[in-house]
Each structure stands twice: as C-alpha cells, then as structure tokens.
XYZ file of C-alpha atoms in Angstrom:
771
model
C 49.582 115.373 125.373
C 46.688 116.594 128.321
C 44.599 119.450 128.319
C 43.055 122.238 131.004
C 40.108 122.213 131.908
C 39.997 126.017 129.678
C 40.599 123.679 126.829
C 44.311 124.865 125.832
C 47.234 122.369 125.988
C 49.742 122.320 128.180
C 53.060 122.088 127.509
C 55.123 119.791 129.154
C 58.123 120.939 131.149
C 61.491 120.789 129.547
C 64.363 119.301 132.213
C 66.929 121.701 132.131
C 70.575 120.611 130.895
C 73.032 121.679 133.417
C 75.855 120.541 132.324
C 76.595 121.976 128.587
C 79.539 120.885 127.692
C 80.497 118.747 124.104
C 80.498 115.026 125.399
C 83.575 113.123 125.412
C 82.029 110.341 122.174
C 80.283 112.345 119.201
C 78.087 110.400 118.118
C 76.481 111.413 114.729
C 72.963 111.288 112.822
C 74.228 109.042 110.092
C 75.322 106.654 113.011
C 71.614 107.456 114.041
C 70.635 106.320 111.198
C 72.745 103.593 110.751
C 71.840 102.482 114.225
C 67.915 102.654 113.462
C 68.028 100.821 110.904
C 69.923 98.033 112.096
C 67.594 97.884 114.259
C 64.652 98.173 112.395
C 62.892 100.530 114.863
C 60.758 101.740 112.066
C 59.935 99.235 109.764
C 55.678 98.646 109.599
C 54.866 94.727 108.840
C 52.879 95.279 105.211
C 49.261 95.102 104.630
C 46.995 92.091 104.342
C 46.384 90.816 101.470
C 43.113 92.257 100.138
C 40.933 90.777 97.477
C 38.544 92.901 95.674
C 35.613 91.505 95.036
C 33.018 93.953 93.120
C 32.709 97.831 92.329
C 31.954 99.189 95.846
C 35.123 97.887 97.202
C 37.522 98.464 93.716
C 36.129 102.551 93.731
C 37.384 102.496 98.092
C 40.397 100.672 96.579
C 41.343 103.642 94.320
C 39.847 105.979 96.549
C 42.566 105.130 98.928
C 45.610 105.053 96.896
C 44.826 108.073 95.220
C 44.654 109.818 98.960
C 48.153 108.492 99.552
C 49.401 109.695 96.636
C 47.986 112.881 97.097
C 48.839 113.282 99.918
C 52.734 112.042 99.599
C 52.785 115.111 96.734
C 51.315 117.648 99.018
C 53.930 116.761 102.059
C 57.015 117.131 98.684
C 55.892 118.434 95.425
C 59.099 118.537 94.511
C 59.930 114.791 94.662
C 59.055 114.132 90.526
C 59.501 110.294 91.211
C 55.892 110.485 93.792
C 53.840 112.104 90.677
C 55.627 109.609 88.255
C 54.172 106.478 90.064
C 51.324 107.854 90.585
C 51.120 108.857 86.878
C 51.615 105.360 86.278
C 49.579 103.632 88.659
C 46.443 105.684 87.126
C 47.865 104.110 83.538
C 47.781 100.971 84.851
C 44.287 101.553 85.188
C 43.814 102.597 81.603
C 42.659 106.246 83.251
C 45.125 108.067 80.600
C 43.273 110.947 81.863
C 44.014 111.433 85.121
C 47.799 110.477 84.135
C 47.167 113.031 81.711
C 46.559 115.687 83.920
C 49.393 114.352 86.993
C 52.034 115.087 84.484
C 50.600 118.537 83.314
C 49.993 118.817 86.984
C 53.255 117.936 87.656
C 55.365 119.748 84.331
C 54.037 122.609 86.199
C 56.390 122.067 89.371
C 59.564 121.113 87.633
C 59.142 121.863 83.283
C 63.162 121.269 83.152
C 62.855 117.121 83.950
C 63.644 115.649 81.648
C 62.619 111.899 82.801
C 58.979 113.515 83.719
C 58.758 114.437 79.014
C 60.173 111.039 78.251
C 57.258 109.050 80.580
C 55.423 111.285 79.519
C 55.830 110.842 75.207
C 56.630 107.214 76.174
C 51.888 107.179 77.573
C 51.218 108.904 74.972
C 52.981 106.167 72.463
C 51.714 103.113 74.399
C 48.230 104.323 74.409
C 48.916 105.070 70.787
C 48.018 108.557 71.495
C 49.974 110.217 68.493
C 49.392 113.508 68.433
C 49.149 113.985 72.046
C 52.845 112.204 71.972
C 53.605 114.977 69.061
C 52.410 117.514 71.089
C 54.479 116.080 73.569
C 57.372 116.267 72.074
C 57.134 119.302 70.195
C 56.533 121.321 73.869
C 60.104 119.288 75.033
C 62.310 120.251 72.271
C 61.059 123.774 72.470
C 61.608 124.417 76.787
C 64.801 121.919 76.165
C 66.422 122.044 72.736
C 69.474 120.895 73.948
C 68.383 118.158 74.829
C 69.739 115.836 72.327
C 67.391 112.501 73.732
C 64.030 114.556 72.935
C 65.459 115.134 69.661
C 66.258 111.093 69.363
C 62.957 109.772 70.361
C 61.216 112.189 68.187
C 62.898 111.481 65.352
C 62.345 107.499 65.597
C 58.733 107.900 66.816
C 57.947 109.655 63.332
C 60.704 107.123 61.118
C 58.496 104.289 62.719
C 54.968 106.179 61.938
C 56.503 106.060 58.260
C 56.487 109.707 58.278
C 59.618 110.722 56.376
C 58.722 114.676 55.496
C 58.219 115.089 59.514
C 61.281 113.544 61.042
C 63.225 115.369 57.688
C 61.329 118.541 59.282
C 62.224 117.385 62.606
C 66.046 116.935 61.817
C 66.180 120.409 59.878
C 64.694 122.089 63.351
C 67.480 119.900 65.310
C 70.424 121.276 62.752
C 69.012 124.595 63.308
C 70.845 124.560 66.856
C 74.335 122.998 65.452
C 74.348 120.120 68.204
C 77.079 117.343 68.175
C 78.877 115.548 65.487
C 76.754 112.071 66.143
C 73.903 114.223 65.724
C 75.056 115.583 62.052
C 75.591 111.747 61.768
C 72.139 110.159 62.441
C 70.874 112.762 60.096
C 73.330 112.012 57.534
C 72.230 107.694 58.154
C 68.548 108.608 57.765
C 68.830 110.135 54.263
C 71.338 107.566 53.236
C 68.677 105.017 54.875
C 66.003 106.178 51.875
C 69.159 106.867 49.271
C 68.917 110.408 49.133
C 72.502 110.905 48.071
C 72.387 114.433 47.367
C 70.425 115.684 50.385
C 73.075 113.844 52.813
C 76.302 115.493 50.531
C 74.095 119.290 50.998
C 74.094 118.015 55.119
C 77.951 117.283 54.974
C 78.674 120.569 53.514
C 76.854 121.956 56.524
C 78.569 120.105 58.473
C 81.989 120.349 58.177
C 81.200 124.164 58.830
C 79.469 123.868 62.039
C 82.178 121.349 62.945
C 85.124 122.015 61.183
C 87.901 119.369 61.786
C 90.545 117.586 59.816
C 88.348 113.948 60.463
C 84.945 115.343 59.540
C 86.545 116.424 56.375
C 88.391 113.147 55.801
C 84.893 111.419 56.565
C 83.048 114.198 54.352
C 85.854 112.638 50.845
C 85.620 108.835 51.691
C 81.628 109.769 51.928
C 82.178 111.306 47.983
C 84.300 107.862 47.287
C 82.355 104.838 48.936
C 79.607 106.425 46.533
C 81.979 106.647 43.518
C 82.495 110.235 42.999
C 85.716 110.036 42.755
C 86.358 114.260 41.413
C 84.021 114.855 44.309
C 86.202 113.168 46.684
C 89.573 115.029 45.092
C 87.994 118.062 45.187
C 86.808 118.153 48.689
C 90.413 116.870 49.511
C 91.301 120.401 48.047
C 89.257 121.896 49.577
C 90.900 120.741 52.896
C 93.964 121.818 51.823
C 93.012 125.132 51.502
C 90.547 125.247 54.356
C 93.403 124.788 56.864
C 96.365 126.176 55.333
C 99.904 126.464 56.139
C 99.178 127.455 59.873
C 96.965 124.951 61.172
C 98.447 121.583 58.652
C 97.907 117.889 59.789
C 99.849 115.397 59.115
C 96.301 112.939 59.200
C 94.756 114.969 56.022
C 97.681 114.897 53.951
C 98.029 111.001 54.790
C 94.613 110.525 54.000
C 95.074 112.486 50.804
C 97.819 110.206 50.386
C 95.783 106.953 50.654
C 93.460 107.939 48.716
C 95.803 109.016 45.220
C 97.456 105.730 46.469
C 94.285 103.566 45.678
C 93.374 105.491 42.228
C 96.966 104.689 40.957
C 97.820 108.344 41.253
C 101.956 107.958 42.209
C 103.209 110.376 40.823
C 100.387 112.697 43.081
C 101.045 110.837 45.951
C 104.821 111.907 46.113
C 103.820 115.377 45.412
C 101.486 115.232 47.834
C 103.946 113.946 50.812
C 106.971 116.051 49.341
C 104.250 119.417 49.852
C 103.448 117.889 53.062
C 107.044 117.277 54.470
C 108.127 120.334 53.420
C 105.015 122.515 55.821
C 105.187 120.330 58.625
C 107.830 120.516 61.715
C 109.234 117.375 62.164
C 108.663 116.294 65.139
C 105.347 116.623 63.892
C 105.267 114.484 61.369
C 106.022 111.122 61.982
C 103.706 109.493 61.014
C 104.007 111.175 57.814
C 107.205 109.989 57.395
C 105.954 106.159 58.595
C 103.592 106.107 55.799
C 105.748 107.846 53.088
C 108.403 104.650 53.658
C 106.133 102.203 53.328
C 104.773 104.061 49.687
C 107.982 104.250 49.093
C 109.205 100.534 49.380
C 105.898 99.600 47.589
C 106.156 102.054 44.592
C 109.155 103.710 44.420
C 113.078 103.419 44.702
C 115.495 102.562 47.200
C 117.112 105.068 47.355
C 114.696 108.233 47.278
C 113.177 106.836 50.201
C 116.589 105.923 52.081
C 117.648 110.114 51.358
C 114.342 111.038 52.708
C 115.003 108.716 56.213
C 118.814 110.335 56.426
C 117.804 113.426 55.972
C 115.143 113.381 58.756
C 116.805 111.262 61.495
C 120.320 113.407 60.535
C 118.780 116.901 61.106
C 117.653 115.259 64.775
C 121.453 114.276 65.774
C 122.370 117.386 64.662
C 120.409 119.700 66.872
C 121.280 117.040 69.934
C 125.213 116.771 69.707
C 124.903 120.701 68.646
C 122.784 120.759 72.351
C 125.550 118.403 74.325
C 128.833 117.792 72.285
C 129.831 115.498 75.679
C 126.306 113.352 74.448
C 128.469 109.755 73.222
C 124.846 108.244 73.399
C 123.423 110.685 70.195
C 127.132 110.687 68.539
C 126.791 106.764 68.222
C 123.496 106.718 66.587
C 124.633 109.163 64.865
C 127.465 107.142 63.449
C 125.381 104.138 63.012
C 122.787 105.888 60.941
C 125.790 107.162 58.823
C 127.892 104.146 58.953
C 124.669 101.882 57.210
C 124.583 104.988 54.240
C 126.471 107.382 53.977
C 130.664 106.926 51.596
C 133.484 106.688 53.981
C 134.562 110.042 54.306
C 131.627 111.442 55.106
C 131.357 109.061 58.166
C 135.100 109.503 58.685
C 134.065 113.688 59.040
C 131.619 112.509 62.088
C 134.379 110.117 63.316
C 136.806 113.269 64.002
C 133.856 115.002 64.932
C 132.838 113.147 67.460
C 136.614 112.194 68.757
C 137.256 115.640 69.420
C 135.026 116.050 72.135
C 137.045 115.279 74.701
C 136.481 114.170 78.816
C 137.014 117.438 80.585
C 137.883 115.659 83.467
C 140.883 112.896 83.686
C 138.810 110.403 85.382
C 138.177 107.314 84.043
C 134.881 106.774 84.688
C 134.165 109.751 82.437
C 136.213 108.153 79.715
C 134.859 104.729 79.343
C 131.852 105.584 76.756
C 134.365 107.832 75.523
C 136.869 105.162 74.688
C 134.109 103.277 72.586
C 134.270 105.649 69.771
C 137.743 105.060 68.875
C 136.812 102.142 69.109
C 134.598 101.778 66.629
C 136.650 103.330 64.425
C 139.343 101.247 64.786
C 136.823 98.862 63.798
C 135.072 100.562 61.113
C 138.562 101.487 59.607
C 139.556 97.600 59.687
C 136.367 96.060 58.608
C 134.324 97.833 56.307
C 136.905 100.447 54.850
C 139.518 97.591 55.267
C 142.357 99.938 55.098
C 145.021 97.873 57.589
C 146.852 101.435 57.858
C 144.097 103.795 58.907
C 143.659 101.680 61.657
C 146.962 101.795 63.095
C 146.940 105.564 62.666
C 143.043 105.223 64.655
C 144.440 102.379 67.820
C 147.916 104.809 67.980
C 146.552 108.670 68.126
C 144.379 107.181 70.616
C 146.437 105.350 72.915
C 148.882 108.361 72.354
C 145.537 110.354 74.046
C 145.286 108.472 77.404
C 146.812 109.292 80.498
C 148.309 106.328 81.171
C 149.922 107.532 84.472
C 146.663 108.464 85.685
C 144.738 105.237 84.450
C 144.353 103.273 81.275
C 142.272 100.425 79.001
C 143.425 97.371 78.469
C 140.746 96.599 75.583
C 141.830 98.922 73.808
C 145.558 97.810 74.157
C 144.456 94.189 73.600
C 142.652 95.167 70.758
C 145.508 96.471 69.111
C 147.495 93.721 69.199
C 144.456 91.507 67.854
C 144.815 93.529 65.190
C 148.563 93.078 64.445
C 147.922 89.886 64.785
C 144.780 89.919 61.847
C 147.520 91.347 60.035
C 150.143 88.611 60.571
C 152.744 91.127 62.189
C 153.348 88.748 65.689
C 156.897 91.272 66.208
C 154.236 94.514 65.789
C 151.828 92.743 68.681
C 153.966 91.801 70.917
C 156.113 95.217 70.724
C 152.357 96.618 71.560
C 151.641 94.545 74.512
C 155.631 94.713 75.957
C 155.063 98.277 75.416
C 151.527 98.145 77.358
C 153.259 96.525 80.407
C 156.119 99.008 80.547
C 154.235 101.676 80.478
C 151.026 100.748 82.688
C 150.974 96.573 84.163
C 147.471 95.211 84.968
C 145.909 91.907 86.014
C 143.668 91.978 82.993
C 147.144 93.375 80.752
C 149.123 90.567 81.574
C 146.450 88.080 81.237
C 145.536 88.656 77.881
C 149.242 88.607 77.013
C 149.239 85.334 78.728
C 146.397 83.686 76.723
C 147.606 85.301 73.456
C 150.900 83.366 73.744
C 149.429 80.210 74.944
C 147.126 80.532 71.214
C 150.113 81.040 69.994
C 151.997 77.605 71.419
C 154.681 79.926 72.789
C 155.302 78.059 76.362
C 159.253 79.834 77.105
C 157.197 83.515 76.457
C 154.999 82.062 78.806
C 156.151 81.479 81.580
C 158.314 84.855 81.283
C 155.127 86.206 81.624
C 154.341 84.161 84.256
C 157.302 85.398 85.861
C 156.597 88.766 85.483
C 153.278 89.091 86.691
C 154.171 87.554 89.851
C 156.982 90.096 90.197
C 153.760 92.244 89.718
C 151.299 90.543 92.005
C 153.114 88.226 93.914
C 149.889 88.257 96.429
C 147.845 86.885 93.375
C 146.924 83.134 94.177
C 144.813 82.576 90.887
C 148.212 83.386 89.024
C 150.920 80.783 90.627
C 147.642 77.914 90.079
C 147.406 79.056 86.473
C 151.133 78.237 86.350
C 151.867 75.202 88.493
C 148.559 73.791 86.390
C 150.457 75.255 83.383
C 153.541 73.080 84.454
C 151.719 70.320 84.906
C 149.877 70.076 81.450
C 153.257 70.833 79.733
C 154.394 67.432 82.229
C 157.078 69.208 84.671
C 155.538 67.767 87.333
C 159.285 69.346 89.824
C 158.391 72.558 88.883
C 154.828 72.514 89.595
C 155.907 71.557 92.701
C 158.799 74.003 93.039
C 156.329 77.023 92.210
C 153.804 75.885 94.303
C 156.091 75.848 97.358
C 156.893 79.328 96.492
C 153.602 80.176 96.605
C 152.671 78.857 100.148
C 155.616 81.014 100.856
C 154.486 84.280 100.215
C 153.889 86.678 103.455
C 150.919 88.047 101.681
C 148.553 85.850 99.466
C 144.868 86.888 98.832
C 142.885 83.847 98.620
C 145.686 81.096 101.020
C 143.024 78.797 101.444
C 142.624 78.412 97.524
C 145.930 77.561 96.768
C 146.813 75.054 99.264
C 143.533 73.593 98.574
C 144.993 73.635 94.483
C 148.164 72.066 96.229
C 146.632 69.302 98.287
C 144.515 68.513 94.424
C 147.706 67.986 92.618
C 149.336 66.300 94.970
C 146.641 63.882 95.016
C 146.517 63.433 91.954
C 149.613 62.812 91.739
C 149.102 59.561 94.234
C 151.957 60.974 96.180
C 149.940 60.285 99.623
C 153.182 61.434 101.808
C 153.322 64.965 100.228
C 149.306 65.323 101.208
C 149.595 64.198 104.370
C 152.912 66.520 104.463
C 150.954 69.629 103.395
C 148.033 68.730 105.471
C 150.427 68.298 108.489
C 151.844 72.144 107.651
C 148.640 73.675 107.155
C 147.155 72.078 110.235
C 150.650 73.720 112.087
C 149.537 77.202 110.397
C 145.013 76.730 110.905
C 143.034 74.653 112.965
C 140.169 75.057 111.272
C 137.434 72.330 111.142
C 137.623 72.340 107.550
C 141.002 71.596 106.881
C 140.644 68.504 109.790
C 137.547 67.344 108.553
C 139.219 67.646 105.006
C 142.040 65.762 106.404
C 140.055 62.345 107.731
C 138.316 62.521 104.361
C 141.709 62.268 102.744
C 143.282 59.850 104.791
C 139.582 58.290 104.360
C 139.690 58.127 100.186
C 142.687 56.330 100.674
C 142.547 52.456 99.638
C 144.674 51.405 102.517
C 143.503 47.979 105.469
C 144.200 50.879 108.513
C 142.453 53.785 106.601
C 139.556 53.500 109.151
C 142.540 53.977 112.392
C 144.584 57.064 110.693
C 141.290 58.475 109.736
C 139.511 58.093 113.380
C 143.146 59.146 114.627
C 143.035 62.228 112.414
C 139.236 63.118 114.589
C 140.964 62.101 117.703
C 144.308 64.728 117.194
C 141.857 67.415 115.912
C 138.955 66.911 119.066
C 142.628 67.442 121.394
C 143.734 70.422 119.068
C 139.941 72.188 119.453
C 139.608 72.034 122.973
C 140.683 75.547 123.283
C 139.264 76.454 120.235
C 136.480 80.084 121.016
C 134.781 78.489 118.069
C 132.396 76.044 119.644
C 130.340 75.840 116.418
C 133.244 74.610 114.757
C 134.024 71.835 117.454
C 130.253 70.529 116.988
C 130.454 70.169 113.148
C 133.703 68.343 113.908
C 131.817 65.967 116.742
C 129.107 65.700 113.878
C 131.439 64.817 111.121
C 133.200 62.434 113.630
C 129.886 60.784 114.612
C 128.106 60.367 110.779
C 131.741 59.047 110.066
C 131.424 56.392 113.394
C 127.629 55.694 112.122
C 128.789 54.245 108.639
C 131.913 52.508 109.362
C 132.293 52.787 113.249
C 130.864 50.280 115.830
C 128.405 50.662 118.642
C 131.027 51.304 120.946
C 132.975 54.025 118.705
C 129.649 55.065 118.195
C 128.930 55.379 121.669
C 132.200 57.868 122.045
C 131.666 59.988 120.688
C 128.013 60.649 121.126
C 129.561 60.802 125.006
C 131.548 63.778 123.062
C 129.233 65.959 122.274
C 128.564 69.037 123.964
C 124.703 70.604 126.026
C 123.161 72.802 124.447
C 122.242 75.785 127.176
C 120.999 78.926 126.861
C 122.574 81.803 129.029
C 122.629 85.295 128.775
C 124.633 88.274 128.929
C 124.694 91.903 129.861
C 124.693 94.132 127.536
C 126.148 97.717 127.108
C 125.302 100.278 125.126
C 127.690 102.230 123.160
C 127.748 105.167 125.690
C 128.593 102.726 128.391
C 125.033 102.826 129.986
C 123.438 99.691 130.783
C 121.562 98.077 127.660
C 119.128 94.749 129.505
C 120.074 91.635 128.351
C 120.692 89.065 126.060
C 119.622 85.570 125.827
C 122.092 83.309 123.838
C 122.820 79.803 123.441
C 126.209 78.000 124.575
C 127.832 74.830 124.045
C 129.004 72.996 127.348
C 131.013 70.018 126.036
C 131.548 67.292 128.553
C 135.736 67.049 128.817
C 135.508 70.989 129.654
C 132.460 70.484 132.559
C 134.970 67.833 134.307
C 137.489 70.490 134.524
C 134.816 72.837 136.930
C 134.207 72.175 140.433
C 130.981 73.690 140.166
C 129.457 71.463 137.231
C 131.066 68.553 138.967
C 129.326 69.488 142.096
C 125.838 69.637 140.462
C 126.648 66.807 138.566
C 127.225 64.949 142.014
C 124.296 66.437 143.359
C 122.050 65.166 140.691
C 123.117 61.721 140.973
C 122.437 61.380 144.557
C 119.360 62.923 144.132
C 118.518 60.263 141.374
C 120.126 57.669 143.655
C 117.770 59.139 146.258
C 114.080 58.199 143.710
C 115.839 54.731 142.306
C 115.902 53.934 146.390
C 112.412 55.548 146.777
C 111.289 53.176 144.103
C 113.109 50.515 144.829
C 111.114 50.302 148.130
C 106.996 51.809 147.360
C 107.183 49.722 143.471
C 103.345 50.039 142.863
C 102.727 53.066 144.748
C 102.613 56.432 142.330
C 103.946 59.942 143.774
C 102.345 62.529 145.707
C 101.767 65.799 144.755
C 104.489 67.307 146.911
C 106.745 64.581 146.176
C 106.624 65.448 142.229
C 106.496 69.158 143.550
C 109.432 68.202 144.924
C 111.216 66.384 142.034
C 110.410 69.175 140.172
C 111.838 72.069 142.299
C 114.787 69.831 142.857
C 116.008 69.407 139.003
C 115.153 72.521 137.017
C 117.684 71.244 134.652
C 117.509 67.857 133.915
C 118.252 66.224 130.986
C 116.554 63.884 128.594
C 119.504 61.375 127.940
C 120.286 60.293 124.165
C 119.043 56.790 123.528
C 120.601 54.399 120.718
C 118.391 52.299 118.906
C 120.201 49.012 118.468
C 117.569 47.752 115.280
C 118.050 51.154 113.146
C 121.484 52.304 114.047
C 119.775 55.599 114.749
C 120.480 58.346 117.451
C 118.078 60.841 118.532
C 119.052 63.465 120.582
C 116.943 65.919 123.123
C 118.512 68.992 124.425
C 117.085 70.894 127.789
C 117.552 74.008 127.770
C 119.191 76.002 130.880
C 119.547 79.701 131.760
C 122.476 81.205 133.523
C 123.081 84.914 135.079
C 126.374 85.903 133.328
C 127.147 88.987 136.052
C 129.849 89.372 133.108
C 130.656 89.605 129.759
C 133.670 87.147 130.057
C 131.552 84.375 132.114
C 129.658 83.723 128.414
C 132.769 80.450 128.564
C 133.636 78.554 131.425
C 137.394 78.418 131.333
C 137.198 82.182 131.578
C 135.063 82.701 135.104
C 137.070 84.527 137.710
C 137.925 82.481 141.546
C 135.329 85.036 143.249
C 132.152 84.189 141.000
C 133.410 80.651 141.709
C 133.212 80.870 145.423
C 129.568 82.839 145.181
C 128.376 79.951 142.912
C 129.641 76.945 145.147
C 128.176 78.834 148.436
C 124.758 79.201 146.851
C 124.980 75.382 145.521
C 125.459 74.313 149.087
C 122.604 76.300 150.324
C 120.515 74.438 147.591
C 122.082 70.804 148.561
C 121.234 71.888 151.907
C 117.391 72.592 151.127
C 116.814 69.988 148.922
C 117.972 67.624 151.828
C 116.030 69.227 154.414
C 112.984 68.970 151.868
C 113.839 65.191 151.375
C 113.808 64.735 155.436
C 110.420 66.462 155.396
C 109.507 63.559 152.594
C 110.734 60.879 154.176
C 109.210 61.408 157.102
C 105.642 62.028 155.297
C 106.250 58.615 153.356
C 106.576 56.718 157.011
C 103.426 58.757 158.516
C 101.515 57.503 155.271
C 103.176 53.910 156.055
C 102.317 53.382 160.123
C 98.365 54.991 158.939
C 98.354 51.918 156.484
C 99.188 49.143 158.494
C 96.960 50.246 161.559
C 94.346 49.824 158.909
C 95.398 46.495 157.711
C-alpha cells in the first residue's frame, strides 16, 4: 500500500456494488476451496535439502525450526497436534527436558486431551524415566479417572517392571471407581497369573455385587468349578438363585446350574432344578429350558416323563390359540397332530369333535376348504389308526350330511368315502355312494373319479353308461368324447369309436373342437383309413379355412406312401393358396407359402421353386391414422403389410406403377447399351434415385446351393382412411386421385429423362469436337 507524505497509510477505495441481487448461479465456499485445491494455486515448492556440516549451522537450523513451531503454536494454541509435533521433534534431538517443557505447556492449554497424556508418558517410558512416567500416570488417572486406557497402560507398565505390589495397588485404586466388566476381568486375570486364587475369589465377590448380572454369577461359579472348588461353585449357584428371587429369575441361570449338576452326576438334583424353574418361569420365556430338559431326559431319564412335559406345554399353547380364535383351523391341525402322536383315542376324538364343531359361519366354498380337511383327517384317523370301520363310516356320513350340496360340494369327500368302502370290500356300498353323489351334485371330478373306479374294476359296460351320463351332463366337453372313443378303440370296437367321433363333431357347442378333430383324424390315420381321413380334412375345411389345417392336410398326403403323393401335396397347396386369397390374415397366407416353399425345396424342381417364389409377397411399410376413444385425432401409426403379386395384378394403380418401373428400367438399359464404358454422372444418379424411391432387390436363385435369398425393400404409404390397409378396400375416389398423382409423376419423370438425354447429346458432341 502506498503511503502519503505525512506517513499515514492510504486505504484503497472499494468499488461500489450497484446490483446487490443474488447471482443466478450460487458458488459455495466449499466449491471455491475445491477448485483452488485442484488448480494447486497455493502449493509452494519444497525447500531444498540442506546438509549440516558444523555446530553453528546445526544451531541455526534448530533456531529456525523452533521459531516455526513457536509461530504455529502462537497462531492457534488449541491445536494439540502442533504441540505434539514440536515435542516429538525435540525428543528426536534428545532434548528431553525441552520436550517435557513443551508437554507441560500443552497440558496447561488442554489437560483433558487423552492423546497428549499418552504421548507424554510414552516419551518418558522410552527414555527410561520410570519415576517421571509414574508421576504422569498418577496425574492422568487423578484428572481423568474414567479413561480406562490410562489404567491399562499404568498397570501394564508396573507389571512389566516386575512391581506386582504396585500394580495391585493401581488395580485397587481403579476398582474403587467401579469400572466396566472388562476391568474387573483384567484384575482377576492378573491375580491368576500369580496363582493368587483367594484374592481372585475376593475380587469376584466384589465384582458380582457391582455388576449383578446372571452371566457374571455364572462366570464366578465356573471359576470355582475350574479350580476344583465344587462345593463353592454349588454355593455360588444357590446364592445366585436366592439373589435374583422369583421376580427376576432367568432361565440361563437354571440351565447353567443344571449342567453343572449334570457334570457332577447329580441327576436328581438336575431334575429338581428343571422342575423348579419350569414352575416359576413363564412358558414363552422358557424355550431354552425346555430344550435342555428334553435333552437331559433323553440322555438320563425315561421317555414318558419328558414327553409328558413337552406335550403338556405345547397343549397349553394350542389351547390358548384355539380359545382366541376357534376358526383358526391351522391351529386345530397342529393341536390334533400333537395329541395323535401321544394321547389315547378317546382324547383325540374329543379334540376332533371340538374342532369340527366350529362350522364356518358363511356358506361359501372358499371358507369351507380348510374346514373340510378336519373331517378328512378324522375319517383317516379312525380308519388307519384306530381301525374302526363303523365309526369311519359314521364320520363320512356326518360330513356329507353337513355340506350344503345345493350350493357347493366337495368331490374329494365322496371319492374318499367310496374308496373306503372298496377297501372294506363293500363294492355295492361304494357304487351307491357315487350314484348318490352324481344324483345330488354332478361334477366333472365326480364323474371322472367314478369312471376311473369302474375302469380299475374292469367294468367296461358300466364305464360306457357312465360316459353316456357324463356326455348328457356336459356334451361340450371334448376331452370326455375323446376318452370315450379311446376306450372303445382299446376294446377293439372301431365302429363304435368312429360313431362316437361322428356324434361329437356334430355337437353345436364344443370347448376344444380343434383337439377333437385332430383326435378323430389321428384315429383314422392309426386305422389306416386314408380315404376317411381325406373326407375328414375336406369336411373340416368346409368349416374352417385355417392355415394349420391346410398344412396338416398337405403333410398327411406327403406321409402316405403312394407314387402320386407329391402331386397331391402340391395340389393341396394350390387349393389352399386359392382358398386363402380372400383371407384377411395375411400372416397366415404367408405361413402357407413358406410351408409350400419348404416342401418345394426338398421335393420340387427349379421351376416349381420359381413359381412358389413368385407367389411370395412383398413386405411394405404403411401408415394409418389413429383415433382416440373420444374421437379425436391421435396421430399416425406405422405398420407392416404384405402385398401379394396375385393381388397386385388386380389393382390398376399398382399396374401403372409397375409399368412405369419397367419403362424406366428399359430406358436405363438403352443408355447403358449406347455408352457402355461411361459411368453415370451425378445428375443421372440423382435422377435415378428420385425416380425410383421404392426400388426392389429381386431375389436370386443360387442353382449350386439350392438356396434362395430374399431382400425386401420397404415402402411407405400414407393411408388417408383406416380401410386402406388392404388393397381391395380402397374407394373409387381415392383410386382416381392416386391415378392422377401417378400420371403427374410420370410426366415429371419424362421431362427429367428428356433433360438428361439433351445433356448426354451435348456431352457427346463436345467430345467429338475435341477428337
């Protein structure tokens, strides 16, 4: 800053801020510091290395370093790292007195800094100043008695010096502050290292009073047991039980007490301890206790005793659950499984009767699905465990009387009842049950189960009657018709099977007619009735013109071993192609042609392959207008369409476009013949590209590899109407507009071609003059 003549400092003028509004982009101080760090604006190069050769230079170096440290301390006295660096530097120069002075000055600044005390004491210990170190540790633990690190370091130093009495004295001073558990364990381990078991016991006595927790009492008892004082250990456990009483009882204490007695072979004591604990600890808090009691009884007790304990406990839990919610059928299942494994039949029956008495309040099948399994398990228990057939029959009958069959039923109950009667060799009773089921509530599952039952019994006449009943009940079920026909086929009655198929395909409603027709056709093929198969295909094609039917028909003809099979197959493809010309699904027509092409590749000649190739469609891209639900315009959508050559030949606008392409191609060929070596100019290339926006790459036939490659050139059309997606649905007005547009395009192309010819003539005349 410049100074005035009078010697006063001149303060520079500060520019006035006109716009005090905040900036649009705010920059934080953190960002400024980060950018400064990235650009390294404040980094200074390191000072050059200096070699000290004499004492004067050394003193000068010490003076400069001390001045730097003192300056740092003067700037901010509270930064303890500066003090520690200063003291460590002095220590490295063996200036212990100076380092000690720095540490003392630092302690005057912040006497609660733990690192400072530790570094100070470590310096004294390194320099073997034991009394100085003791003095520092005494001051540290006096000022900060709750810092355990000071105590650990102090006791470790005294023990390393061999001062056992001094170390014990430090531990005693420490224990007066009642520190955490680890401190007590350190004191105990210290005494044990010097075989002072009595003193360790005394410490344990104080320890369990200061930290009265179950795990500490257990550690105390195990300490006594480890050193062979069994009576003392038992006494510790007993004192612990008395100390916690019945209000704060813990299962871990009793588990540890019982294991101790178990190791001492006092099995009666163990049993008494477990029973005493189970009587006083709530059931939900004694899971580990029950587990250990069970293991003990399995090893040393009788089976009945432990099972009684476990069953009574779990039964109490299940009773609580079913009382809280009687319609919790899962709890009933668990309860019944428990009593079935242990209790007598009368007790199990009582629980079953209580369970089935909880009828669902709503007559809806979804509410009865879990409930009905109670009856099923009840019946199976009576039949398999108790072996009481009469009571089992009563259970099934009571269940069937309870179910509201007019609203819904359960086929599994009827079937289980019938199978039970068959196991009891009561065939008439089983048939009566199934007949009642079909009469009350006919279901597909019931009818199928009854038919399977009679099939297993080889009662085929009954199976026929049941199939007839089934088809009267559900005539649209194609699976049943097929199964019925298969049964007659297995029995060798082909005429009946064919008659069944005929009746089936004549039904007005069928759920899967395609499966039924396929089964009928497979049946005729299996019987090698190829004439009937052809008639079936023809009848099916009268009903549907689906592409898969045509392809299946063609493959059938190809599979027959006859000399004219290829001709017949090709003829079917021809008929299919003619019949599907009016098909709206062009993908199906394309599928047929692709199948035909595969056939010709394998069995045809070049001419037939070429013919099929000419029938393949051209894939073009079109646009159509979309309309939203409210009738508003929703934009345009692009989609792909297929233009078949046979359809294109019937459309005049496409004929005109094809003729224009042929004329243009002929003109290009004539130009090439006149000037064979001349490459096309840029104008001609532009003309040809503009005149042929949708040029096609014709597919080529490779006679060597018998492969056919097809390239499709996409075209884009704007459909002004939604019905213009197919070529046959365009109106007369749109056709006339398209013809006028095509004529205009042709005139423009002719004019361009004329201009191109004039330019070619002028270029030729100029070349002749040069020659």
